[in-house]
XYZ file of C-alpha atoms in Angstrom:
559
model
C 0.354 -5.337 32.339
C -2.505 -3.876 30.029
C -3.622 -7.349 28.713
C -3.885 -8.623 32.085
C -5.613 -5.966 33.500
C -8.051 -5.820 30.668
C -8.732 -9.671 31.120
C -9.377 -8.869 34.777
C -11.792 -6.105 34.316
C -13.556 -8.459 31.713
C -14.035 -11.235 34.341
C -12.115 -13.399 32.678
C -10.537 -14.652 35.926
C -13.727 -15.010 38.231
C -14.566 -18.969 37.360
C -12.578 -22.130 37.413
C -13.783 -23.067 34.071
C -12.213 -19.971 32.641
C -9.174 -21.041 34.257
C -9.453 -24.385 32.914
C -10.367 -23.452 29.523
C -6.989 -21.083 29.294
C -4.738 -23.787 30.968
C -6.000 -26.438 28.355
C -5.605 -23.775 25.368
C -2.113 -22.992 26.656
C -0.928 -26.557 26.683
C -2.236 -27.209 23.367
C -0.628 -24.174 22.058
C 2.928 -25.243 23.848
C 2.321 -28.483 22.041
C 2.152 -26.713 18.778
C 4.811 -24.325 19.678
C 7.648 -26.885 20.558
C 8.458 -28.182 16.897
C 7.756 -24.591 15.036
C 10.299 -23.028 17.351
C 13.026 -25.434 16.879
C 12.074 -25.425 12.904
C 12.093 -21.537 12.828
C 15.287 -21.268 14.930
C 17.439 -23.674 12.781
C 15.999 -22.064 9.620
C 17.061 -18.736 10.991
C 20.716 -19.809 11.569
C 20.332 -20.311 15.308
C 20.344 -23.310 17.505
C 17.045 -25.444 18.256
C 17.160 -24.551 21.791
C 17.283 -20.748 21.120
C 13.892 -20.695 19.176
C 12.465 -22.264 22.539
C 13.978 -19.789 24.955
C 12.580 -17.165 22.388
C 9.333 -18.816 22.828
C 9.295 -18.991 26.679
C 10.691 -15.339 27.142
C 9.362 -13.492 24.412
C 6.069 -15.376 24.762
C 5.572 -14.571 28.520
C 6.494 -11.060 28.230
C 4.234 -10.315 25.045
C 1.376 -11.978 27.242
C 1.956 -9.732 30.100
C 2.838 -6.528 28.411
C 1.110 -6.650 25.049
C -1.952 -5.104 23.985
C -4.025 -8.260 22.979
C -5.469 -10.872 25.791
C -5.078 -13.623 23.339
C -1.860 -13.192 21.297
C 0.770 -15.654 21.311
C 3.991 -14.614 20.324
C 7.352 -16.447 19.559
C 9.590 -17.056 16.385
C 7.580 -16.910 13.155
C 8.201 -17.827 9.780
C 8.037 -14.193 8.340
C 11.267 -13.501 10.302
C 13.290 -16.254 8.680
C 14.696 -14.861 5.523
C 15.690 -11.498 7.316
C 17.109 -13.488 10.387
C 19.027 -15.755 8.424
C 20.503 -13.423 6.219
C 21.609 -11.198 9.338
C 23.074 -14.370 11.003
C 24.969 -15.283 7.923
C 26.672 -11.761 7.765
C 27.098 -11.159 11.692
C 26.382 -14.286 13.380
C 24.025 -15.106 16.122
C 25.651 -12.411 18.278
C 24.964 -10.050 15.598
C 21.422 -11.237 15.097
C 20.594 -10.648 18.881
C 22.284 -7.073 19.146
C 19.777 -6.450 15.762
C 16.805 -7.885 17.978
C 17.387 -5.768 20.723
C 17.880 -2.630 18.637
C 14.484 -3.508 16.940
C 13.177 -3.635 20.350
C 13.939 -0.050 21.323
C 12.449 0.914 17.940
C 9.260 -0.999 18.530
C 8.896 0.611 21.974
C 9.465 3.957 20.689
C 6.789 3.294 17.979
C 4.468 2.398 20.682
C 5.140 5.168 23.016
C 5.027 7.535 19.969
C 1.505 5.872 19.382
C 2.252 4.785 15.776
C 0.227 1.587 16.291
C -2.399 2.828 13.758
C 0.140 3.776 11.019
C 1.292 0.397 10.593
C -2.217 -0.599 9.757
C -2.020 1.430 6.675
C 0.410 -0.743 4.579
C -1.510 -1.735 1.619
C -2.861 -5.463 0.983
C -1.081 -6.041 -2.356
C 2.254 -5.112 -0.419
C 1.618 -7.533 2.569
C 0.185 -10.454 0.308
C 3.047 -10.051 -2.172
C 6.002 -9.992 0.508
C 4.529 -12.773 2.719
C 4.399 -15.000 -0.775
C 7.554 -14.070 -1.685
C 8.979 -15.212 2.149
C 6.809 -18.212 1.499
C 8.589 -18.960 -1.776
C 12.035 -18.700 -0.221
C 11.139 -20.413 2.941
C 10.185 -23.633 0.682
C 13.209 -23.438 -1.589
C 15.624 -22.876 1.401
C 14.389 -26.081 3.243
C 15.204 -28.407 0.096
C 18.700 -29.188 1.520
C 17.295 -30.912 4.907
C 14.186 -32.173 3.271
C 15.997 -34.087 0.722
C 19.431 -34.439 2.542
C 21.275 -32.443 -0.272
C 25.066 -31.427 0.285
C 25.490 -27.709 0.907
C 25.231 -25.321 -1.992
C 26.747 -22.085 -2.381
C 25.223 -18.907 -3.944
C 24.452 -15.411 -2.504
C 21.388 -14.857 -4.467
C 18.210 -16.705 -4.615
C 18.362 -17.719 -8.063
C 21.739 -19.049 -7.611
C 20.641 -21.313 -4.829
C 17.653 -22.207 -6.728
C 19.936 -23.661 -9.713
C 22.668 -25.413 -7.545
C 19.673 -27.283 -5.324
C 18.097 -28.190 -8.621
C 21.111 -29.582 -9.736
C 21.863 -31.548 -6.566
C 18.472 -33.149 -6.656
C 19.577 -36.350 -8.256
C 22.021 -36.737 -4.968
C 19.251 -36.596 -2.796
C 19.343 -39.194 0.315
C 16.734 -41.898 0.201
C 16.080 -42.427 4.164
C 15.865 -38.795 4.507
C 13.773 -37.988 1.590
C 11.085 -40.920 2.884
C 11.306 -39.453 6.515
C 10.520 -36.237 5.357
C 7.666 -37.201 3.108
C 6.245 -39.371 5.804
C 6.384 -36.223 7.881
C 4.893 -34.096 5.384
C 2.072 -36.400 5.095
C 1.391 -36.474 8.776
C 1.457 -32.618 9.286
C -1.167 -32.283 6.675
C -3.284 -35.223 7.172
C -3.302 -35.900 10.842
C -5.987 -33.164 11.232
C -8.311 -35.131 8.765
C -8.001 -38.508 10.724
C -10.965 -38.814 12.997
C -9.180 -40.026 16.107
C -6.100 -37.712 15.579
C -7.596 -34.551 14.453
C -7.296 -32.972 17.754
C -3.621 -33.567 18.014
C -1.329 -30.930 16.226
C 0.211 -32.250 13.016
C 3.515 -30.954 13.645
C 3.881 -32.568 16.702
C 2.649 -35.849 15.372
C 5.037 -35.583 12.710
C 7.981 -34.906 14.735
C 7.675 -37.552 17.390
C 6.962 -40.338 14.635
C 9.975 -39.480 12.805
C 11.857 -39.302 16.088
C 10.660 -42.851 17.106
C 11.422 -44.137 13.636
C 15.125 -42.588 13.650
C 15.724 -43.687 17.533
C 14.623 -47.486 16.665
C 16.253 -47.809 13.061
C 19.033 -45.319 13.186
C 18.914 -44.523 9.661
C 22.617 -43.925 8.432
C 23.122 -40.356 7.232
C 19.873 -38.805 8.464
C 20.698 -35.521 9.808
C 19.452 -34.939 13.399
C 19.519 -31.995 16.033
C 21.664 -34.248 17.910
C 24.154 -34.868 14.939
C 24.152 -31.171 13.935
C 23.919 -29.239 17.052
C 25.099 -31.693 19.625
C 21.318 -31.811 21.066
C 19.471 -29.485 23.343
C 20.894 -28.406 26.705
C 18.857 -29.441 29.715
C 18.319 -26.510 32.000
C 17.531 -22.681 32.076
C 18.998 -20.398 29.426
C 21.746 -18.084 30.984
C 21.945 -14.243 31.266
C 24.234 -13.002 28.886
C 25.101 -9.443 27.303
C 26.150 -9.471 23.695
C 29.366 -7.416 23.022
C 28.275 -4.240 21.471
C 30.631 -1.920 19.488
C 29.605 1.346 18.139
C 30.748 0.188 14.644
C 28.356 -2.774 14.864
C 25.324 -0.695 15.778
C 25.780 1.661 12.972
C 26.072 -1.388 10.366
C 22.924 -3.006 12.138
C 20.639 0.004 12.021
C 19.160 -1.336 8.685
C 18.521 -5.030 9.684
C 17.037 -3.741 13.124
C 14.526 -1.496 11.439
C 13.568 -4.102 9.095
C 13.057 -6.725 12.162
C 11.185 -3.732 13.809
C 8.881 -2.953 11.000
C 8.122 -6.689 9.739
C 7.620 -7.403 13.665
C 5.096 -4.729 13.871
C 3.303 -5.441 10.909
C 3.179 -9.435 11.690
C 1.901 -8.945 15.497
C -0.743 -6.257 14.482
C -1.830 -8.554 11.815
C -2.020 -11.226 14.125
C -3.992 -9.007 16.726
C -6.265 -8.098 13.909
C -7.336 -11.675 13.245
C -7.476 -12.552 17.131
C -10.059 -9.564 17.577
C -12.242 -11.156 14.523
C -12.024 -14.506 16.198
C -12.459 -13.765 19.714
C -14.668 -10.745 19.597
C -11.917 -8.885 21.239
C -10.162 -5.382 20.577
C -6.544 -5.047 20.800
C -4.657 -1.795 21.772
C -2.006 -1.650 18.979
C 0.139 0.931 20.611
C 0.362 -1.338 23.796
C 1.133 -4.365 21.486
C 4.065 -2.460 20.021
C 5.158 -1.758 23.412
C 4.928 -5.296 24.622
C 6.732 -6.532 21.293
C 9.637 -3.873 21.985
C 9.882 -5.166 25.429
C 10.094 -8.636 24.549
C 12.544 -7.988 21.730
C 15.010 -5.949 24.127
C 15.064 -8.782 26.925
C 14.606 -12.283 25.076
C 18.264 -11.665 23.588
C 19.680 -11.512 26.906
C 18.648 -15.199 27.494
C 19.835 -16.681 24.579
C 16.729 -15.776 21.962
C 16.198 -13.704 19.108
C 13.589 -11.840 17.213
C 9.887 -12.489 18.135
C 6.636 -11.246 17.248
C 2.767 -12.299 17.171
C 2.268 -15.659 15.529
C -0.932 -15.781 13.438
C -1.163 -19.833 13.442
C -0.625 -20.090 17.456
C -2.850 -17.576 18.430
C -5.713 -18.841 16.365
C -5.070 -22.067 17.830
C -5.347 -20.495 21.229
C -8.320 -19.144 20.518
C -10.136 -22.163 18.891
C -9.106 -23.984 21.958
C -10.988 -21.741 24.280
C -8.039 -19.176 25.224
C -9.530 -15.989 26.249
C -6.862 -14.213 28.707
C -3.226 -14.172 28.827
C -3.250 -16.872 31.221
C -2.943 -19.088 27.939
C -0.014 -17.442 26.779
C 1.727 -17.668 30.206
C 0.716 -21.559 30.294
C 2.296 -22.200 26.870
C 5.584 -20.802 28.063
C 5.569 -22.628 31.328
C 5.063 -25.997 29.314
C 7.917 -25.055 27.076
C 9.958 -24.396 30.043
C 9.170 -27.672 31.501
C 9.952 -29.428 28.401
C 13.260 -27.930 28.182
C 14.164 -28.806 31.753
C 12.992 -32.337 31.682
C 12.669 -33.782 27.960
C 15.898 -31.933 26.378
C 17.936 -34.955 25.940
C 15.137 -36.605 24.163
C 15.341 -34.019 21.150
C 18.680 -35.253 19.933
C 17.200 -37.871 17.529
C 14.755 -35.054 15.978
C 15.450 -35.510 12.246
C 16.039 -32.166 10.567
C 13.993 -33.444 7.697
C 10.907 -33.675 9.974
C 11.354 -30.093 10.805
C 12.009 -29.009 7.293
C 8.298 -30.721 6.120
C 6.763 -28.615 8.803
C 8.305 -25.540 7.231
C 7.073 -26.860 4.086
C 3.493 -26.550 5.248
C 4.384 -23.168 7.233
C 5.507 -21.860 3.815
C 2.599 -22.977 2.105
C 0.302 -21.346 4.454
C 2.577 -18.005 4.293
C 2.037 -17.811 0.713
C -1.777 -17.773 0.695
C -2.088 -19.208 -2.817
C -5.862 -18.861 -3.101
C -5.795 -15.086 -1.864
C -2.779 -14.618 -4.088
C -4.761 -15.959 -7.262
C -7.673 -14.367 -6.039
C -6.048 -10.926 -5.970
C -4.297 -11.845 -9.184
C -7.597 -12.151 -11.099
C -9.941 -9.913 -9.324
C -8.001 -6.886 -8.277
C -7.761 -3.714 -10.201
C -4.505 -3.863 -12.373
C -2.296 -1.450 -10.433
C -2.883 -3.408 -7.460
C -2.019 -6.623 -9.603
C 0.899 -4.704 -10.638
C 2.039 -3.801 -7.455
C 1.553 -7.368 -5.997
C 3.812 -8.792 -8.417
C 6.719 -6.251 -8.064
C 6.494 -6.662 -4.558
C 6.602 -10.445 -4.955
C 9.315 -10.650 -7.414
C 11.456 -8.264 -5.577
C 11.194 -10.263 -2.149
C 12.513 -13.473 -4.029
C 14.796 -12.149 -6.037
C 16.383 -9.023 -4.248
C 15.473 -8.079 -0.785
C 12.594 -7.926 1.571
C 13.565 -4.216 2.628
C 13.636 -3.232 -0.988
C 10.481 -4.952 -1.974
C 8.457 -3.560 1.065
C 10.004 0.112 0.278
C 9.177 -0.177 -3.341
C 5.794 -1.770 -2.876
C 4.725 1.176 -0.403
C 6.006 3.772 -2.566
C 4.053 2.677 -5.657
C 1.108 2.056 -3.663
C 1.371 5.790 -2.283
C 1.972 7.100 -5.392
C -0.910 5.014 -6.946
C -3.343 6.395 -4.375
C -2.259 9.831 -4.760
C -2.998 9.691 -8.551
C -6.371 8.341 -7.734
C -6.969 10.919 -5.089
C -5.827 13.751 -7.491
C -7.933 12.507 -10.496
C -10.888 12.624 -7.662
C -10.465 16.311 -7.498
C -12.925 18.509 -9.600
C -12.779 22.074 -10.403
C -15.930 23.198 -11.978
C -17.793 26.684 -12.732
C -21.034 26.949 -10.746
C -23.664 28.175 -13.071
C -27.440 27.427 -14.370
C -30.391 26.543 -12.604
C -28.939 25.248 -9.384
C -26.984 28.748 -8.875
C -30.062 30.538 -9.922
C -32.160 28.906 -7.629
C -29.715 29.408 -4.636
C -29.487 33.010 -5.497
C -33.371 33.466 -5.431
C -33.429 31.778 -2.346
C -31.352 34.533 -0.614
C -33.144 37.362 -2.445
C -30.538 37.842 -5.196
C -31.998 38.365 -8.799
C -29.031 37.480 -10.777
C -25.206 37.076 -10.810
C -23.513 39.743 -12.549
C -21.562 38.823 -15.796
C -18.314 39.913 -14.541
C -18.436 37.672 -11.263
C -17.774 33.883 -11.712
C -18.018 31.207 -9.198
C -16.018 28.285 -9.253
C -16.254 25.099 -6.997
C -13.372 22.758 -5.761
C -14.705 19.666 -4.679
C -11.911 16.948 -3.077
C -8.635 17.278 -1.212
C -6.727 20.514 -2.077
C -3.099 18.564 -1.703
C -0.104 18.656 -4.038
C -1.176 16.064 -6.196
C -4.406 17.885 -7.286
C -2.762 21.470 -7.744
C -2.511 20.680 -11.483
C -6.113 20.187 -12.013
C -6.706 23.380 -9.957
C -4.519 25.712 -11.727
C -5.608 24.142 -15.707
C -9.308 24.653 -14.756
C -8.753 28.471 -13.731
C -6.258 28.688 -16.689
C -9.369 27.526 -19.241
C -11.435 30.562 -17.890
C -11.976 32.371 -21.004
C -13.479 35.413 -19.955
C -11.990 38.057 -17.702
C -14.022 38.638 -14.675
C -14.287 41.304 -12.318
C -14.589 38.835 -9.393
C -13.805 35.253 -9.225
C -15.495 33.406 -6.321
C -13.866 30.102 -5.108
C -16.069 28.077 -3.230
C -14.321 25.352 -0.895
C -17.200 23.741 0.609
C -16.211 20.043 -0.348
C -12.329 20.640 0.376
C -11.762 18.390 3.152
C -8.102 19.493 3.673
C -5.651 21.784 1.944
C -1.842 21.109 2.199
C 1.316 23.409 2.012
C 1.407 22.810 -1.696
C -2.115 23.429 -2.432
C -1.933 26.555 -0.243
C 0.986 27.985 -2.252
C -0.482 27.088 -5.743
C -3.646 28.919 -4.280
C -1.620 32.028 -3.466
C 0.182 31.865 -6.750
C -3.225 31.820 -8.631
C -4.555 34.707 -6.550
C -1.425 36.768 -7.099
C -1.506 36.023 -11.310
C -5.381 37.063 -10.929
C -4.613 40.109 -9.046
C -2.358 41.222 -11.486
C -4.927 40.942 -14.224
C -7.420 42.960 -12.441
C -9.331 39.911 -11.008
C -10.384 40.074 -7.389
C -10.518 36.363 -5.774
C -13.082 35.727 -3.101
C -12.914 32.478 -1.056
C -16.188 30.962 0.841
C -17.716 27.874 2.410
C -14.589 26.626 3.912
C -14.354 24.463 6.675
C -12.927 25.602 9.819
C -9.941 23.739 9.261
C -9.366 24.910 5.801
C -10.166 28.478 6.800
C -7.484 28.149 9.720
C -4.968 27.060 7.088
C -5.813 30.041 5.369
C -5.463 32.362 7.888
C -1.907 30.782 8.976
C -0.680 30.656 5.697
C -1.287 34.495 5.326
C -3.865 34.182 2.273
C -6.623 35.420 4.097
C -4.643 38.812 4.884
C -3.251 39.179 1.275
C -6.738 39.093 0.138
C -7.935 41.826 2.290
C -10.999 42.488 4.436
C -13.223 41.069 2.089
C -11.521 38.179 0.838
C -12.754 35.258 2.597
C -16.795 34.560 3.532
C -18.393 31.543 5.597
C -20.945 31.288 3.123
C -21.310 31.607 -1.084
C -24.316 34.167 -0.401
C -22.156 36.249 1.958
C -19.434 36.508 -0.712
C -21.866 37.191 -3.783
C -23.643 39.976 -1.672
C -20.289 41.548 -1.085
C -19.518 41.484 -5.035
C -23.203 42.397 -6.076
C -24.497 46.331 -6.015
C -26.489 46.580 -3.292
C -29.467 47.658 -5.178
C -29.485 44.357 -6.612
C -29.465 42.184 -3.460
C -31.989 43.798 -1.071
C -29.724 42.888 1.949
C -26.651 44.434 3.731
C -23.364 43.289 2.966
C -22.632 40.611 5.376
C -18.865 40.941 7.199
C -16.037 39.178 5.761
C -14.661 36.334 7.764
C -10.947 36.897 6.830
């Protein structure tokens, strides 16, 4: 109820105009969601009515329990590739069980407050796999768009080649309806008197009317392919679950959960930018989890936040969950009243809608801009993720993309770490300011700058290894070390032990409270002795310089 309570606290239910704006926005979004829900369901291997059930049940639950006031949820194009593969292997029942398992994972992620973690997936990975999904959806719709015979092939390149070979056998009437539908989807928003009407709805209605009047022979419709859409409410049904099936579906469930989390939180971020709102990422994951647990019990499947429908909601005045609830009510009324009219909807019209969805998902302009302007490493990650998505598997693509991006980031972080000897005028000025004449020849000061983590230990060890003199005391200044990890602590301890064997005393100073705490917990501070860790550089120097040369008492150590 977070979104509803936030909207109430924000005063979004106080006036009649606010109610009216949200109801109108919800009706418009419902009209937009109607063809998309059926198209996404068919492309995912489900029945068209299951897409509507998903929009109704999941959309309602996410509007009520989600973390964004304006989020519109339902089946989305990003899920098509994953869901179609699961349906082909495990059937629709397997898809619904995997969805419920994904819902449990999402709920656990939200309760564990992992909403912010999902945002750290790098942009090249997201753009790469969404563009790859767009290509797969586009090619996958050729069969219904051109009226081609069914083709076989386990992998993308096999299906693509078989579809290319089948193109000469396209069905003229089906292709004509598909091209007309595609034109209507694209150009309706540009026609002055029609631009406020959703292009997908116009395309679907026109194609359906033409098929109803002329009854083109050989044109596949929802009626001929699925027997139409049942008129009535979805029934409650618990999927049959076995332990073996649960084990098999763990991988697909995690894939659905991760993709759903990424898609919903991206949509919420976009919504915040458009509406000036602020979403709760953890609550959004909880809402997504609840929706994906419940929706399969009423005939639906995986759902997440839909960026296009959410943007449509905001552009038409939606500002509260009332708009999302209204869109669900409208779809429910359509199922109850107008379901028989859906029998003549050509599948070619829905394929044309998905052509546009695939194009929008591919973000060609963004992809091209990143390809030509991003650093070379990001371009490599983008292309690797894209090609792996298309030719192998989305899970493999995202995992490898994230791993490569992480390794590249760690490399840059490691290169940013600098270990330098502190000497010259700057050190002399600091010493004179504190009453120290000069640093003895047998005392060296080194400054470590940057995160002291496992990727930087080589830089640290190499820099100290290049010390050509054999000092009596080596002071390590940790002023600009924001954190130190276990490997960094281990390396520091190893360096201290090796220097001690050579008779060199190591003193640490200027560490932040967090780093100083790690030094104590790791035992390094204790090993260095009572005069091994100091809060300030000058304190460490005074402890190493004979009293006659400092003119001040030696301060107490911090370790």
